[in-house]
Coordinates of C-alpha atoms in Angstrom, one line a residue:
X1 CA -62.9 -167.1 -47.0
X2 CA -61.5 -170.3 -48.9
X3 CA -65.1 -171.7 -49.3
X4 CA -66.4 -168.2 -50.3
X5 CA -63.6 -167.9 -52.9
X6 CA -65.0 -170.9 -55.0
X7 CA -68.1 -168.7 -55.6
X8 CA -66.5 -165.3 -55.6
X9 CA -68.8 -164.4 -52.6
X10 CA -67.8 -161.5 -50.3
X11 CA -67.2 -162.2 -46.6
X12 CA -67.0 -160.4 -43.4
X13 CA -64.8 -161.8 -40.7
X14 CA -64.3 -160.6 -37.2
X15 CA -61.1 -162.3 -35.9
X16 CA -60.6 -160.5 -32.5
X17 CA -57.2 -159.5 -31.3
X18 CA -55.4 -157.6 -28.4
X19 CA -57.5 -154.5 -27.7
X20 CA -55.4 -152.0 -25.8
X21 CA -56.9 -149.7 -23.2
X22 CA -54.8 -146.6 -22.3
X23 CA -55.9 -144.9 -18.9
X24 CA -54.6 -141.3 -18.7
X25 CA -53.8 -139.6 -15.5
X26 CA -56.5 -137.0 -16.2
X27 CA -59.4 -139.4 -16.3
X28 CA -62.0 -140.1 -13.6
X29 CA -60.5 -143.4 -12.3
X30 CA -63.7 -144.5 -10.5
X31 CA -65.7 -144.1 -13.7
X32 CA -62.8 -145.7 -15.9
X33 CA -62.6 -148.7 -13.5
X34 CA -66.4 -149.4 -13.7
X35 CA -66.5 -149.3 -17.5
X36 CA -63.3 -151.3 -17.9
X37 CA -64.4 -154.0 -15.3
X38 CA -67.8 -154.2 -16.9
X39 CA -66.4 -154.8 -20.3
X40 CA -63.6 -157.1 -19.2
X41 CA -65.5 -159.4 -16.8
X42 CA -69.1 -159.5 -18.2
X43 CA -69.8 -163.0 -19.6
X44 CA -66.6 -164.0 -17.8
X45 CA -64.6 -162.1 -20.1
X46 CA -65.5 -164.0 -23.3
X47 CA -65.9 -160.9 -25.5
X48 CA -63.8 -160.1 -28.6
X49 CA -64.3 -156.4 -28.1
X50 CA -63.4 -156.4 -24.3
X51 CA -60.1 -154.5 -23.2
X52 CA -57.4 -157.0 -23.4
X53 CA -54.7 -155.1 -21.5
X54 CA -54.4 -151.7 -19.8
X55 CA -51.5 -149.2 -20.3
X56 CA -51.3 -146.6 -17.5
X57 CA -48.7 -144.5 -15.7
X58 CA -47.0 -146.1 -12.7
X59 CA -48.1 -143.4 -10.2
X60 CA -51.9 -144.2 -11.0
X61 CA -51.6 -148.1 -11.3
X62 CA -52.4 -148.8 -7.5
X63 CA -55.3 -146.4 -7.5
X64 CA -56.7 -148.0 -10.7
X65 CA -56.3 -151.5 -9.1
X66 CA -58.1 -150.2 -6.1
X67 CA -61.0 -148.9 -8.1
X68 CA -61.2 -152.0 -10.2
X69 CA -61.5 -154.1 -6.9
X70 CA -64.3 -151.7 -5.7
X71 CA -66.0 -152.2 -9.1
X72 CA -65.9 -155.9 -8.9
X73 CA -67.2 -156.1 -5.4
X74 CA -70.0 -153.7 -6.5
X75 CA -70.9 -155.9 -9.5
X76 CA -70.4 -159.4 -8.1
X77 CA -70.0 -159.0 -4.3
X78 CA -66.9 -160.3 -2.3
X79 CA -67.1 -163.7 -3.7
X80 CA -68.1 -163.6 -7.4
X81 CA -68.3 -167.4 -7.4
X82 CA -71.6 -167.0 -5.5
X83 CA -73.0 -164.2 -7.8
X84 CA -75.8 -165.0 -10.1
X85 CA -74.6 -162.2 -12.3
X86 CA -71.1 -163.8 -12.9
X87 CA -70.6 -166.2 -15.7
X88 CA -68.4 -169.4 -16.3
X89 CA -66.1 -170.4 -19.0
X90 CA -67.9 -172.0 -22.1
X91 CA -65.8 -175.2 -22.1
X92 CA -63.2 -177.1 -20.1
X93 CA -60.6 -176.4 -22.8
X94 CA -61.3 -172.7 -22.6
X95 CA -61.1 -172.8 -18.8
X96 CA -57.7 -174.5 -18.9
X97 CA -56.4 -172.3 -21.6
X98 CA -57.3 -169.1 -19.6
X99 CA -56.2 -170.6 -16.3
X100 CA -52.7 -171.0 -17.7
X101 CA -52.5 -167.2 -18.1
X102 CA -52.6 -166.8 -14.4
X103 CA -49.0 -167.8 -14.3
X104 CA -48.0 -164.6 -16.2
X105 CA -46.9 -161.8 -14.0
X106 CA -48.4 -161.3 -10.5
X107 CA -51.9 -161.7 -9.4
X108 CA -53.1 -158.7 -7.5
X109 CA -56.8 -159.3 -7.6
X110 CA -58.7 -162.6 -7.9
X111 CA -57.0 -165.6 -9.2
X112 CA -59.2 -168.2 -7.7
X113 CA -60.3 -171.0 -10.0
X114 CA -62.7 -174.1 -9.7
X115 CA -62.4 -176.5 -12.5
X116 CA -65.6 -178.5 -11.8
X117 CA -67.5 -175.3 -12.3
X118 CA -65.2 -173.9 -15.0
X119 CA -64.9 -170.8 -12.7
X120 CA -62.1 -168.2 -12.9
X121 CA -62.6 -165.2 -10.7
X122 CA -62.2 -161.6 -12.1
X123 CA -58.4 -161.3 -12.1
X124 CA -55.9 -158.4 -12.5
X125 CA -52.3 -159.0 -13.2
X126 CA -49.2 -156.8 -12.9
X127 CA -45.6 -157.2 -13.9
X128 CA -46.6 -158.9 -17.1
X129 CA -43.7 -159.2 -19.7
X130 CA -44.4 -158.5 -23.4
X131 CA -43.1 -162.0 -24.2
X132 CA -45.7 -163.7 -21.9
X133 CA -48.3 -165.9 -23.5
X134 CA -51.1 -163.7 -22.3
X135 CA -49.6 -160.8 -24.4
X136 CA -49.5 -162.9 -27.5
X137 CA -52.9 -164.6 -27.5
X138 CA -56.4 -163.2 -27.3
X139 CA -57.5 -163.8 -23.7
X140 CA -61.3 -164.4 -24.0
X141 CA -61.6 -164.7 -20.2
X142 CA -61.8 -162.7 -17.1
X143 CA -58.2 -161.8 -16.8
X144 CA -56.8 -158.3 -17.1
X145 CA -53.1 -157.5 -17.4
X146 CA -52.1 -153.9 -16.3
X147 CA -48.8 -152.6 -17.9
X148 CA -47.1 -149.4 -17.1
X149 CA -45.8 -146.8 -19.5
X150 CA -43.9 -143.5 -18.9
X151 CA -45.7 -141.4 -21.5
X152 CA -48.6 -141.2 -24.0
X153 CA -46.0 -141.5 -26.7
X154 CA -44.7 -144.7 -25.3
X155 CA -48.3 -146.1 -25.0
X156 CA -48.9 -145.3 -28.7
X157 CA -45.6 -147.0 -29.7
X158 CA -46.5 -150.0 -27.6
X159 CA -49.8 -150.3 -29.4
X160 CA -48.4 -149.8 -33.0
X161 CA -45.7 -152.6 -32.4
X162 CA -48.5 -155.1 -32.4
X163 CA -51.0 -156.3 -34.8
X164 CA -53.9 -153.9 -35.5
X165 CA -56.7 -154.7 -32.9
X166 CA -60.4 -154.9 -33.2
X167 CA -60.7 -151.9 -30.9
X168 CA -58.6 -149.2 -29.2
X169 CA -59.8 -147.7 -26.0
X170 CA -58.6 -144.5 -24.2
X171 CA -59.9 -143.0 -20.9
X172 CA -59.0 -139.3 -20.6
X173 CA -60.6 -136.0 -19.7
X174 CA -58.1 -134.3 -22.3
X175 CA -59.5 -134.0 -25.9
X176 CA -55.9 -133.6 -27.0
X177 CA -54.8 -137.1 -25.6
X178 CA -57.9 -138.8 -27.1
X179 CA -57.2 -137.2 -30.4
X180 CA -53.5 -138.3 -30.2
X181 CA -54.5 -141.9 -29.5
X182 CA -57.2 -142.0 -32.2
X183 CA -55.1 -140.4 -35.0
X184 CA -51.9 -142.3 -34.3
X185 CA -53.2 -145.8 -33.9
X186 CA -55.1 -148.1 -36.4
X187 CA -57.9 -150.5 -35.4
X188 CA -61.3 -151.8 -36.4
X189 CA -63.0 -149.3 -34.0
X190 CA -62.1 -146.7 -31.4
X191 CA -63.8 -145.6 -28.3
X192 CA -63.0 -142.9 -25.6
X193 CA -64.1 -143.1 -22.0
X194 CA -66.0 -146.3 -22.4
X195 CA -65.6 -149.9 -23.7
X196 CA -67.5 -152.2 -26.1
X197 CA -70.5 -149.8 -26.4
X198 CA -69.5 -148.8 -29.8
X199 CA -71.0 -152.1 -31.1
X200 CA -74.4 -151.0 -29.8
X201 CA -74.7 -148.0 -32.2
X202 CA -76.3 -149.4 -35.5
X203 CA -75.0 -146.4 -37.3
X204 CA -71.4 -147.3 -36.7
X205 CA -69.7 -150.2 -38.4
X206 CA -68.4 -153.1 -36.6
X207 CA -65.4 -154.9 -37.9
X208 CA -61.7 -155.4 -37.8
X209 CA -58.6 -154.5 -39.9
X210 CA -55.6 -156.5 -40.8
X211 CA -55.3 -159.5 -38.3
X212 CA -58.4 -158.5 -36.5
X213 CA -60.6 -159.1 -39.4
X214 CA -62.0 -157.9 -42.7
X215 CA -65.3 -156.3 -43.8
X216 CA -67.9 -154.5 -41.7
X217 CA -71.3 -155.4 -40.3
X218 CA -74.0 -153.7 -38.0
X219 CA -77.2 -152.2 -39.0
X220 CA -77.1 -151.0 -42.8
X221 CA -73.5 -151.9 -43.0
X222 CA -74.5 -155.6 -42.8
X223 CA -76.7 -155.1 -45.8
X224 CA -74.1 -153.2 -47.6
X225 CA -71.5 -155.9 -47.0
X226 CA -73.4 -158.5 -49.0
X227 CA -75.0 -156.2 -51.5
X228 CA -73.4 -155.3 -54.9
X229 CA -73.4 -151.6 -55.8
X230 CA -73.9 -151.7 -59.5
X231 CA -72.4 -148.8 -61.4
X232 CA -75.0 -147.4 -64.0
X233 CA -74.1 -144.8 -66.5
X234 CA -76.8 -143.9 -69.1
X235 CA -75.4 -142.1 -72.2
X236 CA -76.7 -141.2 -75.7
X237 CA -75.2 -141.0 -79.0
X238 CA -75.2 -137.3 -79.4
X239 CA -72.1 -134.9 -79.4
X240 CA -69.9 -137.5 -81.4
X241 CA -68.3 -134.4 -82.8
X242 CA -66.7 -134.0 -79.4
X243 CA -66.3 -137.5 -78.1
X244 CA -64.5 -138.6 -81.4
X245 CA -61.4 -137.0 -79.8
X246 CA -60.8 -140.0 -77.7
X247 CA -60.1 -142.1 -80.8
X248 CA -56.5 -142.5 -82.3
X249 CA -54.5 -141.3 -84.0
X250 CA -53.6 -138.7 -81.2
X251 CA -52.2 -135.2 -81.7
X252 CA -51.6 -132.2 -79.5
X253 CA -54.7 -130.5 -80.9
X254 CA -57.0 -133.3 -79.8
X255 CA -55.6 -133.1 -76.3
X256 CA -56.5 -129.4 -76.0
X257 CA -59.9 -130.0 -77.4
X258 CA -60.5 -132.9 -75.1
X259 CA -59.5 -130.7 -72.2
X260 CA -61.9 -128.0 -73.3
X261 CA -64.7 -130.6 -73.8
X262 CA -64.1 -132.0 -70.3
X263 CA -64.5 -128.6 -68.7
X264 CA -67.9 -128.1 -70.4
X265 CA -69.2 -131.6 -69.6
X266 CA -69.0 -130.8 -65.9
X267 CA -71.9 -128.3 -66.4
X268 CA -73.7 -130.2 -69.1
X269 CA -76.4 -132.9 -69.1
X270 CA -74.8 -135.3 -71.5
X271 CA -75.1 -138.3 -69.2
X272 CA -76.8 -139.3 -66.0
X273 CA -75.4 -141.4 -63.1
X274 CA -77.8 -143.6 -61.3

């Protein structure tokens, strides 16, 4: 933005953020786990649109963890380190940064690491505190914290206490729950009952809001982001007997005549907008 400001050039920035994922009691946990696990662990979690943490009720947490474990085994086998479909961290610095997150809360799935391969297993954490580093930084790695809430309202409050994310996700079979989350949170994008796939639809814009970015891209939105919409109004010099009313000195009579002229101009062809 600093470089572009010298030339008054528009920019589009995607800055990422902490994307929340609310899992409701009414959802199909098996389907939800498959889609969450795919989004969080593909490319070893190095995706800015991936779910950053899960919010769910305590009474479904263990079932969700079990379903996540089944999904991980289905995708990558019992040992993801041996899977040709599971990635590695892009750099040693990134590996060490994400590895440090494993000390937050309690590891209930995964947690294995191999520095020489920059390998971090698909990992699920519980008992994470809001003050832990993993809840303050974007993860960009294969680690998924699960936090519990007592109600939908508490989940929405939890989300809204933080910077506006790049995406908000909700898994629920209740249209009312989906509507509540969508209308009472703010984010660059929103997706129900899936994760990350909103970026595949070229007729939808992709971008952040607030700390998660500025501007939009994707399909025609990319073209529009760097195009200037030029306002063009073609007028003529007719009806000066009416338009003179805008000139001073002003009087009450001019105001009434101007209001009358405005009402007529809505149905006339005095000018064209291109």
